[in-house]
PDB file of N, CA and C in Angstrom:
ATOM      1  N   UNK A 185      27.248  -6.126  -5.949  1.00 73.00           N
ATOM      2  CA  UNK A 185      26.309  -6.729  -7.135  1.00 73.00           C
ATOM      3  C   UNK A 185      24.975  -6.019  -7.053  1.00 73.00           C
ATOM      4  N   UNK A 186      24.375  -5.922  -8.326  1.00 85.00           N
ATOM      5  CA  UNK A 186      23.135  -5.358  -8.388  1.00 85.00           C
ATOM      6  C   UNK A 186      22.342  -6.283  -9.071  1.00 85.00           C
ATOM      7  N   UNK A 187      21.060  -6.515  -8.558  1.00 89.00           N
ATOM      8  CA  UNK A 187      19.937  -7.428  -9.151  1.00 89.00           C
ATOM      9  C   UNK A 187      18.852  -6.660  -9.707  1.00 89.00           C
ATOM     10  N   UNK A 188      18.293  -6.912 -10.763  1.00 94.00           N
ATOM     11  CA  UNK A 188      17.050  -6.555 -11.390  1.00 94.00           C
ATOM     12  C   UNK A 188      15.944  -7.385 -11.138  1.00 94.00           C
ATOM     13  N   UNK A 189      14.790  -7.145 -10.697  1.00 94.00           N
ATOM     14  CA  UNK A 189      13.659  -8.000 -10.499  1.00 94.00           C
ATOM     15  C   UNK A 189      12.276  -7.377 -10.670  1.00 94.00           C
ATOM     16  N   UNK A 190      11.346  -8.409 -11.060  1.00 96.00           N
ATOM     17  CA  UNK A 190      10.141  -7.905 -11.084  1.00 96.00           C
ATOM     18  C   UNK A 190       9.217  -8.280  -9.911  1.00 96.00           C
ATOM     19  N   UNK A 191       8.216  -7.504  -9.576  1.00 95.00           N
ATOM     20  CA  UNK A 191       7.389  -7.823  -8.341  1.00 95.00           C
ATOM     21  C   UNK A 191       5.838  -7.707  -8.634  1.00 95.00           C
ATOM     22  N   UNK A 192       5.182  -8.514  -7.887  1.00 96.00           N
ATOM     23  CA  UNK A 192       3.612  -8.497  -8.016  1.00 96.00           C
ATOM     24  C   UNK A 192       3.158  -8.552  -6.725  1.00 96.00           C
ATOM     25  N   UNK A 193       1.816  -7.959  -6.607  1.00 95.00           N
ATOM     26  CA  UNK A 193       1.105  -8.002  -5.299  1.00 95.00           C
ATOM     27  C   UNK A 193      -0.385  -8.321  -5.606  1.00 95.00           C
ATOM     28  N   UNK A 194      -1.026  -8.903  -4.529  1.00 97.00           N
ATOM     29  CA  UNK A 194      -2.452  -9.041  -4.509  1.00 97.00           C
ATOM     30  C   UNK A 194      -2.787  -9.083  -3.026  1.00 97.00           C
ATOM     31  N   UNK A 195      -3.885  -8.262  -2.745  1.00 96.00           N
ATOM     32  CA  UNK A 195      -4.180  -8.285  -1.190  1.00 96.00           C
ATOM     33  C   UNK A 195      -5.536  -7.726  -1.072  1.00 96.00           C
ATOM     34  N   UNK A 196      -5.927  -7.518   0.103  1.00 94.00           N
ATOM     35  CA  UNK A 196      -7.352  -7.230   0.543  1.00 94.00           C
ATOM     36  C   UNK A 196      -7.199  -5.985   1.499  1.00 94.00           C
ATOM     37  N   UNK A 197      -8.103  -5.096   1.319  1.00 88.00           N
ATOM     38  CA  UNK A 197      -8.181  -3.949   2.348  1.00 88.00           C
ATOM     39  C   UNK A 197      -9.659  -3.813   2.471  1.00 88.00           C
ATOM     40  N   UNK A 198     -10.094  -3.568   3.808  1.00 90.00           N
ATOM     41  CA  UNK A 198     -11.557  -3.509   3.959  1.00 90.00           C
ATOM     42  C   UNK A 198     -11.718  -2.361   5.151  1.00 90.00           C
ATOM     43  N   UNK A 199     -12.942  -1.912   5.171  1.00 88.00           N
ATOM     44  CA  UNK A 199     -13.251  -0.862   6.128  1.00 88.00           C
ATOM     45  C   UNK A 199     -14.779  -0.887   6.306  1.00 88.00           C
ATOM     46  N   UNK A 200     -15.198  -0.168   7.452  1.00 88.00           N
ATOM     47  CA  UNK A 200     -16.653   0.096   7.607  1.00 88.00           C
ATOM     48  C   UNK A 200     -16.835   1.617   7.326  1.00 88.00           C
ATOM     49  N   UNK A 201     -17.697   1.984   6.329  1.00 85.00           N
ATOM     50  CA  UNK A 201     -17.832   3.468   5.927  1.00 85.00           C
ATOM     51  C   UNK A 201     -18.954   3.976   6.970  1.00 85.00           C
ATOM     52  N   UNK A 202     -18.487   4.885   7.670  1.00 85.00           N
ATOM     53  CA  UNK A 202     -19.388   5.754   8.622  1.00 85.00           C
ATOM     54  C   UNK A 202     -19.501   7.127   8.258  1.00 85.00           C
ATOM     55  N   UNK A 203     -20.454   7.773   8.610  1.00 84.00           N
ATOM     56  CA  UNK A 203     -20.814   9.184   8.336  1.00 84.00           C
ATOM     57  C   UNK A 203     -21.343   9.671   9.670  1.00 84.00           C
ATOM     58  N   UNK A 204     -20.967  10.964   9.911  1.00 86.00           N
ATOM     59  CA  UNK A 204     -21.222  11.631  11.081  1.00 86.00           C
ATOM     60  C   UNK A 204     -21.956  12.887  10.723  1.00 86.00           C
ATOM     61  N   UNK A 205     -23.138  13.083  11.282  1.00 86.00           N
ATOM     62  CA  UNK A 205     -23.891  14.396  11.130  1.00 86.00           C
ATOM     63  C   UNK A 205     -24.085  15.255  12.435  1.00 86.00           C
ATOM     64  N   UNK A 206     -23.770  16.390  12.443  1.00 86.00           N
ATOM     65  CA  UNK A 206     -23.918  17.201  13.614  1.00 86.00           C
ATOM     66  C   UNK A 206     -25.059  18.204  13.400  1.00 86.00           C
ATOM     67  N   UNK A 207     -25.890  18.147  14.274  1.00 85.00           N
ATOM     68  CA  UNK A 207     -27.246  19.069  14.316  1.00 85.00           C
ATOM     69  C   UNK A 207     -26.886  20.325  15.359  1.00 85.00           C
ATOM     70  N   UNK A 208     -26.794  21.598  14.825  1.00 86.00           N
ATOM     71  CA  UNK A 208     -26.375  22.578  15.716  1.00 86.00           C
ATOM     72  C   UNK A 208     -27.515  23.100  16.503  1.00 86.00           C
ATOM     73  N   UNK A 209     -28.847  22.993  16.100  1.00 85.00           N
ATOM     74  CA  UNK A 209     -29.834  23.326  16.912  1.00 85.00           C
ATOM     75  C   UNK A 209     -30.052  22.520  18.085  1.00 85.00           C
ATOM     76  N   UNK A 210     -29.705  21.158  18.101  1.00 87.00           N
ATOM     77  CA  UNK A 210     -29.869  20.277  19.494  1.00 87.00           C
ATOM     78  C   UNK A 210     -28.408  19.896  19.964  1.00 87.00           C
ATOM     79  N   UNK A 211     -27.408  20.560  19.239  1.00 84.00           N
ATOM     80  CA  UNK A 211     -25.931  20.204  19.585  1.00 84.00           C
ATOM     81  C   UNK A 211     -25.698  18.762  19.919  1.00 84.00           C
ATOM     82  N   UNK A 212     -26.223  17.855  18.995  1.00 88.00           N
ATOM     83  CA  UNK A 212     -26.180  16.483  19.014  1.00 88.00           C
ATOM     84  C   UNK A 212     -25.513  15.982  17.734  1.00 88.00           C
ATOM     85  N   UNK A 213     -24.783  15.039  17.750  1.00 87.00           N
ATOM     86  CA  UNK A 213     -24.228  14.193  16.493  1.00 87.00           C
ATOM     87  C   UNK A 213     -24.717  12.822  16.565  1.00 87.00           C
ATOM     88  N   UNK A 214     -24.893  12.404  15.124  1.00 87.00           N
ATOM     89  CA  UNK A 214     -25.235  11.021  14.927  1.00 87.00           C
ATOM     90  C   UNK A 214     -24.364  10.498  13.960  1.00 87.00           C
ATOM     91  N   UNK A 215     -24.084   9.181  14.214  1.00 84.00           N
ATOM     92  CA  UNK A 215     -23.092   8.526  13.396  1.00 84.00           C
ATOM     93  C   UNK A 215     -23.950   7.429  12.742  1.00 84.00           C
ATOM     94  N   UNK A 216     -23.917   7.249  11.484  1.00 85.00           N
ATOM     95  CA  UNK A 216     -24.493   6.258  10.653  1.00 85.00           C
ATOM     96  C   UNK A 216     -23.510   5.419   9.706  1.00 85.00           C
ATOM     97  N   UNK A 217     -23.848   4.027   9.760  1.00 83.00           N
ATOM     98  CA  UNK A 217     -22.813   2.962   9.046  1.00 83.00           C
ATOM     99  C   UNK A 217     -23.605   2.659   7.790  1.00 83.00           C
ATOM    100  N   UNK A 218     -22.689   2.735   6.729  1.00 79.00           N
ATOM    101  CA  UNK A 218     -23.332   2.235   5.408  1.00 79.00           C
ATOM    102  C   UNK A 218     -22.734   0.822   5.195  1.00 79.00           C
ATOM    103  N   UNK A 219     -22.204   0.250   6.037  1.00 85.00           N
ATOM    104  CA  UNK A 219     -21.783  -1.198   5.930  1.00 85.00           C
ATOM    105  C   UNK A 219     -20.349  -1.496   5.727  1.00 85.00           C
ATOM    106  N   UNK A 220     -19.996  -2.653   5.349  1.00 89.00           N
ATOM    107  CA  UNK A 220     -18.697  -3.315   5.134  1.00 89.00           C
ATOM    108  C   UNK A 220     -18.284  -3.049   3.717  1.00 89.00           C
ATOM    109  N   UNK A 221     -17.199  -2.496   3.487  1.00 88.00           N
ATOM    110  CA  UNK A 221     -16.659  -2.267   2.080  1.00 88.00           C
ATOM    111  C   UNK A 221     -15.425  -2.972   1.768  1.00 88.00           C
ATOM    112  N   UNK A 222     -15.516  -4.277   1.359  1.00 91.00           N
ATOM    113  CA  UNK A 222     -14.170  -4.955   0.923  1.00 91.00           C
ATOM    114  C   UNK A 222     -13.691  -4.580  -0.350  1.00 91.00           C
ATOM    115  N   UNK A 223     -12.337  -4.455  -0.315  1.00 91.00           N
ATOM    116  CA  UNK A 223     -11.517  -4.042  -1.646  1.00 91.00           C
ATOM    117  C   UNK A 223     -10.387  -5.094  -1.954  1.00 91.00           C
ATOM    118  N   UNK A 224     -10.152  -5.285  -3.190  1.00 94.00           N
ATOM    119  CA  UNK A 224      -9.091  -5.898  -3.604  1.00 94.00           C
ATOM    120  C   UNK A 224      -7.953  -4.963  -4.021  1.00 94.00           C
ATOM    121  N   UNK A 225      -6.768  -5.395  -3.741  1.00 95.00           N
ATOM    122  CA  UNK A 225      -5.634  -4.494  -3.925  1.00 95.00           C
ATOM    123  C   UNK A 225      -4.735  -5.384  -4.853  1.00 95.00           C
ATOM    124  N   UNK A 226      -4.100  -4.736  -6.060  1.00 95.00           N
ATOM    125  CA  UNK A 226      -3.201  -5.353  -6.767  1.00 95.00           C
ATOM    126  C   UNK A 226      -2.250  -4.438  -7.434  1.00 95.00           C
ATOM    127  N   UNK A 227      -1.113  -4.949  -7.704  1.00 96.00           N
ATOM    128  CA  UNK A 227       0.100  -4.149  -8.268  1.00 96.00           C
ATOM    129  C   UNK A 227       1.231  -4.908  -8.934  1.00 96.00           C
ATOM    130  N   UNK A 228       1.955  -4.182  -9.630  1.00 97.00           N
ATOM    131  CA  UNK A 228       3.016  -4.944 -10.300  1.00 97.00           C
ATOM    132  C   UNK A 228       4.112  -3.871 -10.502  1.00 97.00           C
ATOM    133  N   UNK A 229       5.325  -4.316 -10.689  1.00 97.00           N
ATOM    134  CA  UNK A 229       6.484  -3.348 -10.993  1.00 97.00           C
ATOM    135  C   UNK A 229       7.739  -3.900 -11.069  1.00 97.00           C
ATOM    136  N   UNK A 230       8.698  -3.158 -10.902  1.00 97.00           N
ATOM    137  CA  UNK A 230      10.265  -3.672 -11.008  1.00 97.00           C
ATOM    138  C   UNK A 230      10.981  -2.961  -9.826  1.00 97.00           C
ATOM    139  N   UNK A 231      12.179  -3.528  -9.608  1.00 96.00           N
ATOM    140  CA  UNK A 231      12.910  -2.967  -8.590  1.00 96.00           C
ATOM    141  C   UNK A 231      14.500  -3.576  -8.916  1.00 96.00           C
ATOM    142  N   UNK A 232      15.246  -2.797  -8.138  1.00 94.00           N
ATOM    143  CA  UNK A 232      16.784  -3.299  -8.116  1.00 94.00           C
ATOM    144  C   UNK A 232      17.380  -3.316  -6.716  1.00 94.00           C
ATOM    145  N   UNK A 233      18.301  -4.146  -6.480  1.00 92.00           N
ATOM    146  CA  UNK A 233      18.776  -4.463  -5.195  1.00 92.00           C
ATOM    147  C   UNK A 233      20.226  -4.241  -5.224  1.00 92.00           C
ATOM    148  N   UNK A 234      20.860  -3.321  -4.472  1.00 92.00           N
ATOM    149  CA  UNK A 234      22.253  -3.079  -4.383  1.00 92.00           C
ATOM    150  C   UNK A 234      22.835  -3.636  -3.298  1.00 92.00           C
ATOM    151  N   UNK A 235      23.931  -4.413  -3.345  1.00 91.00           N
ATOM    152  CA  UNK A 235      24.561  -5.092  -2.234  1.00 91.00           C
ATOM    153  C   UNK A 235      25.924  -4.364  -1.866  1.00 91.00           C
ATOM    154  N   UNK A 236      26.084  -4.165  -0.551  1.00 88.00           N
ATOM    155  CA  UNK A 236      27.210  -3.582  -0.070  1.00 88.00           C
ATOM    156  C   UNK A 236      27.923  -4.631   0.989  1.00 88.00           C
ATOM    157  N   UNK A 237      29.221  -4.705   0.858  1.00 88.00           N
ATOM    158  CA  UNK A 237      29.845  -5.622   1.961  1.00 88.00           C
ATOM    159  C   UNK A 237      29.438  -6.883   2.032  1.00 88.00           C
ATOM    160  N   UNK A 238      28.813  -7.516   0.953  1.00 85.00           N
ATOM    161  CA  UNK A 238      28.401  -8.906   0.690  1.00 85.00           C
ATOM    162  C   UNK A 238      27.315  -9.272   1.737  1.00 85.00           C
ATOM    163  N   UNK A 239      26.681  -8.233   2.540  1.00 89.00           N
ATOM    164  CA  UNK A 239      25.611  -8.631   3.459  1.00 89.00           C
ATOM    165  C   UNK A 239      24.496  -7.526   3.476  1.00 89.00           C
ATOM    166  N   UNK A 240      24.879  -6.281   3.223  1.00 92.00           N
ATOM    167  CA  UNK A 240      23.842  -5.268   3.479  1.00 92.00           C
ATOM    168  C   UNK A 240      23.142  -4.948   1.976  1.00 92.00           C
ATOM    169  N   UNK A 241      21.904  -5.051   1.891  1.00 92.00           N
ATOM    170  CA  UNK A 241      21.085  -4.859   0.779  1.00 92.00           C
ATOM    171  C   UNK A 241      20.125  -3.740   0.796  1.00 92.00           C
ATOM    172  N   UNK A 242      20.107  -2.992  -0.239  1.00 93.00           N
ATOM    173  CA  UNK A 242      19.233  -1.805  -0.253  1.00 93.00           C
ATOM    174  C   UNK A 242      18.341  -1.928  -1.644  1.00 93.00           C
ATOM    175  N   UNK A 243      17.079  -2.483  -1.397  1.00 94.00           N
ATOM    176  CA  UNK A 243      16.072  -2.608  -2.634  1.00 94.00           C
ATOM    177  C   UNK A 243      15.419  -1.318  -2.826  1.00 94.00           C
ATOM    178  N   UNK A 244      15.244  -0.899  -4.075  1.00 95.00           N
ATOM    179  CA  UNK A 244      14.489   0.209  -4.426  1.00 95.00           C
ATOM    180  C   UNK A 244      13.513  -0.309  -5.613  1.00 95.00           C
ATOM    181  N   UNK A 245      12.120  -0.026  -5.251  1.00 95.00           N
ATOM    182  CA  UNK A 245      11.187  -0.591  -6.113  1.00 95.00           C
ATOM    183  C   UNK A 245      10.204   0.522  -6.632  1.00 95.00           C
ATOM    184  N   UNK A 246       9.671   0.351  -7.957  1.00 97.00           N
ATOM    185  CA  UNK A 246       8.786   1.188  -8.516  1.00 97.00           C
ATOM    186  C   UNK A 246       7.679   0.572  -9.086  1.00 97.00           C
ATOM    187  N   UNK A 247       6.418   0.984  -9.276  1.00 97.00           N
ATOM    188  CA  UNK A 247       5.368   0.264  -9.700  1.00 97.00           C
ATOM    189  C   UNK A 247       4.182   0.874  -9.857  1.00 97.00           C
ATOM    190  N   UNK A 248       2.983   0.176 -10.018  1.00 97.00           N
ATOM    191  CA  UNK A 248       1.600   0.787 -10.023  1.00 97.00           C
ATOM    192  C   UNK A 248       0.837  -0.139  -9.081  1.00 97.00           C
ATOM    193  N   UNK A 249       0.020   0.501  -8.361  1.00 95.00           N
ATOM    194  CA  UNK A 249      -0.969  -0.226  -7.229  1.00 95.00           C
ATOM    195  C   UNK A 249      -2.388   0.213  -7.539  1.00 95.00           C
ATOM    196  N   UNK A 250      -3.383  -0.506  -7.660  1.00 95.00           N
ATOM    197  CA  UNK A 250      -4.618  -0.195  -7.832  1.00 95.00           C
ATOM    198  C   UNK A 250      -5.546  -0.948  -6.699  1.00 95.00           C
ATOM    199  N   UNK A 251      -6.811  -0.268  -6.683  1.00 93.00           N
ATOM    200  CA  UNK A 251      -7.593  -0.756  -5.561  1.00 93.00           C
ATOM    201  C   UNK A 251      -9.039  -0.749  -6.115  1.00 93.00           C
ATOM    202  N   UNK A 252      -9.981  -1.813  -5.965  1.00 90.00           N
ATOM    203  CA  UNK A 252     -11.291  -1.807  -6.489  1.00 90.00           C
ATOM    204  C   UNK A 252     -12.121  -2.711  -5.722  1.00 90.00           C
ATOM    205  N   UNK A 253     -13.494  -2.627  -5.656  1.00 88.00           N
ATOM    206  CA  UNK A 253     -14.302  -2.034  -6.402  1.00 88.00           C
ATOM    207  C   UNK A 253     -14.730  -0.794  -5.680  1.00 88.00           C
ATOM    208  N   UNK A 254     -14.522  -0.595  -4.430  1.00 82.00           N
ATOM    209  CA  UNK A 254     -14.941   0.745  -3.676  1.00 82.00           C
ATOM    210  C   UNK A 254     -13.783   1.553  -3.841  1.00 82.00           C
ATOM    211  N   UNK A 255     -13.950   2.904  -3.818  1.00 80.00           N
ATOM    212  CA  UNK A 255     -12.796   3.915  -3.930  1.00 80.00           C
ATOM    213  C   UNK A 255     -11.781   3.432  -4.997  1.00 80.00           C
ATOM    214  N   UNK A 256     -12.218   3.423  -6.156  1.00 88.00           N
ATOM    215  CA  UNK A 256     -11.263   2.909  -7.194  1.00 88.00           C
ATOM    216  C   UNK A 256     -10.175   3.713  -7.452  1.00 88.00           C
ATOM    217  N   UNK A 257      -8.929   3.369  -7.626  1.00 91.00           N
ATOM    218  CA  UNK A 257      -7.894   4.151  -7.830  1.00 91.00           C
ATOM    219  C   UNK A 257      -6.764   3.323  -8.245  1.00 91.00           C
ATOM    220  N   UNK A 258      -5.859   4.098  -9.029  1.00 94.00           N
ATOM    221  CA  UNK A 258      -4.614   3.302  -9.639  1.00 94.00           C
ATOM    222  C   UNK A 258      -3.513   4.537  -9.436  1.00 94.00           C
ATOM    223  N   UNK A 259      -2.447   4.172  -8.898  1.00 95.00           N
ATOM    224  CA  UNK A 259      -1.364   5.218  -8.751  1.00 95.00           C
ATOM    225  C   UNK A 259       0.040   4.521  -8.756  1.00 95.00           C
ATOM    226  N   UNK A 260       1.010   5.483  -8.723  1.00 97.00           N
ATOM    227  CA  UNK A 260       2.287   5.084  -8.825  1.00 97.00           C
ATOM    228  C   UNK A 260       2.872   4.943  -7.436  1.00 97.00           C
ATOM    229  N   UNK A 261       3.569   3.931  -7.228  1.00 95.00           N
ATOM    230  CA  UNK A 261       4.255   3.633  -5.929  1.00 95.00           C
ATOM    231  C   UNK A 261       5.774   3.469  -5.945  1.00 95.00           C
ATOM    232  N   UNK A 262       6.326   3.864  -4.907  1.00 96.00           N
ATOM    233  CA  UNK A 262       7.895   3.783  -4.686  1.00 96.00           C
ATOM    234  C   UNK A 262       8.122   3.002  -3.285  1.00 96.00           C
ATOM    235  N   UNK A 263       9.004   2.273  -3.242  1.00 94.00           N
ATOM    236  CA  UNK A 263       9.379   1.755  -1.943  1.00 94.00           C
ATOM    237  C   UNK A 263      10.931   1.425  -1.800  1.00 94.00           C
ATOM    238  N   UNK A 264      11.506   1.413  -0.647  1.00 95.00           N
ATOM    239  CA  UNK A 264      12.889   1.336  -0.573  1.00 95.00           C
ATOM    240  C   UNK A 264      13.029   0.679   0.983  1.00 95.00           C
ATOM    241  N   UNK A 265      14.280   0.340   1.157  1.00 94.00           N
ATOM    242  CA  UNK A 265      14.523  -0.283   2.618  1.00 94.00           C
ATOM    243  C   UNK A 265      15.972  -0.507   2.764  1.00 94.00           C
ATOM    244  N   UNK A 266      16.245  -1.303   3.773  1.00 95.00           N
ATOM    245  CA  UNK A 266      17.560  -1.596   4.182  1.00 95.00           C
ATOM    246  C   UNK A 266      17.479  -3.139   4.782  1.00 95.00           C
ATOM    247  N   UNK A 267      18.260  -4.004   4.461  1.00 91.00           N
ATOM    248  CA  UNK A 267      18.097  -5.313   5.038  1.00 91.00           C
ATOM    249  C   UNK A 267      19.567  -5.876   5.139  1.00 91.00           C
ATOM    250  N   UNK A 268      19.654  -6.948   5.940  1.00 92.00           N
ATOM    251  CA  UNK A 268      20.917  -7.693   6.200  1.00 92.00           C
ATOM    252  C   UNK A 268      20.690  -9.193   5.693  1.00 92.00           C
ATOM    253  N   UNK A 269      21.624  -9.542   4.924  1.00 82.00           N
ATOM    254  CA  UNK A 269      21.477 -10.863   4.333  1.00 82.00           C
ATOM    255  C   UNK A 269      22.475 -11.707   4.857  1.00 82.00           C
ATOM    256  N   UNK A 270      22.262 -12.882   5.130  1.00 84.00           N
ATOM    257  CA  UNK A 270      23.323 -13.794   5.721  1.00 84.00           C
ATOM    258  C   UNK A 270      23.956 -14.478   4.604  1.00 84.00           C
TER     259      UNK A 270
END
């Protein structure tokens, strides 16, 4: 059996932005931090799920995923896997 489904995602991704500068005259490097950068991640798409032997399922998903306000980006995503269903 094959099932078609829609999916949605909302999440959080954060990092501390650091910059490293190397001074060749003194052969020293300094690292500066520009602070905490929290991002919101969101996406949507569709997928289908193929069943084998009534228990083994292989989902295949396609969609779009975006991240903002820092490092704003939107891109195409693909995912797949294998799972055992009882």
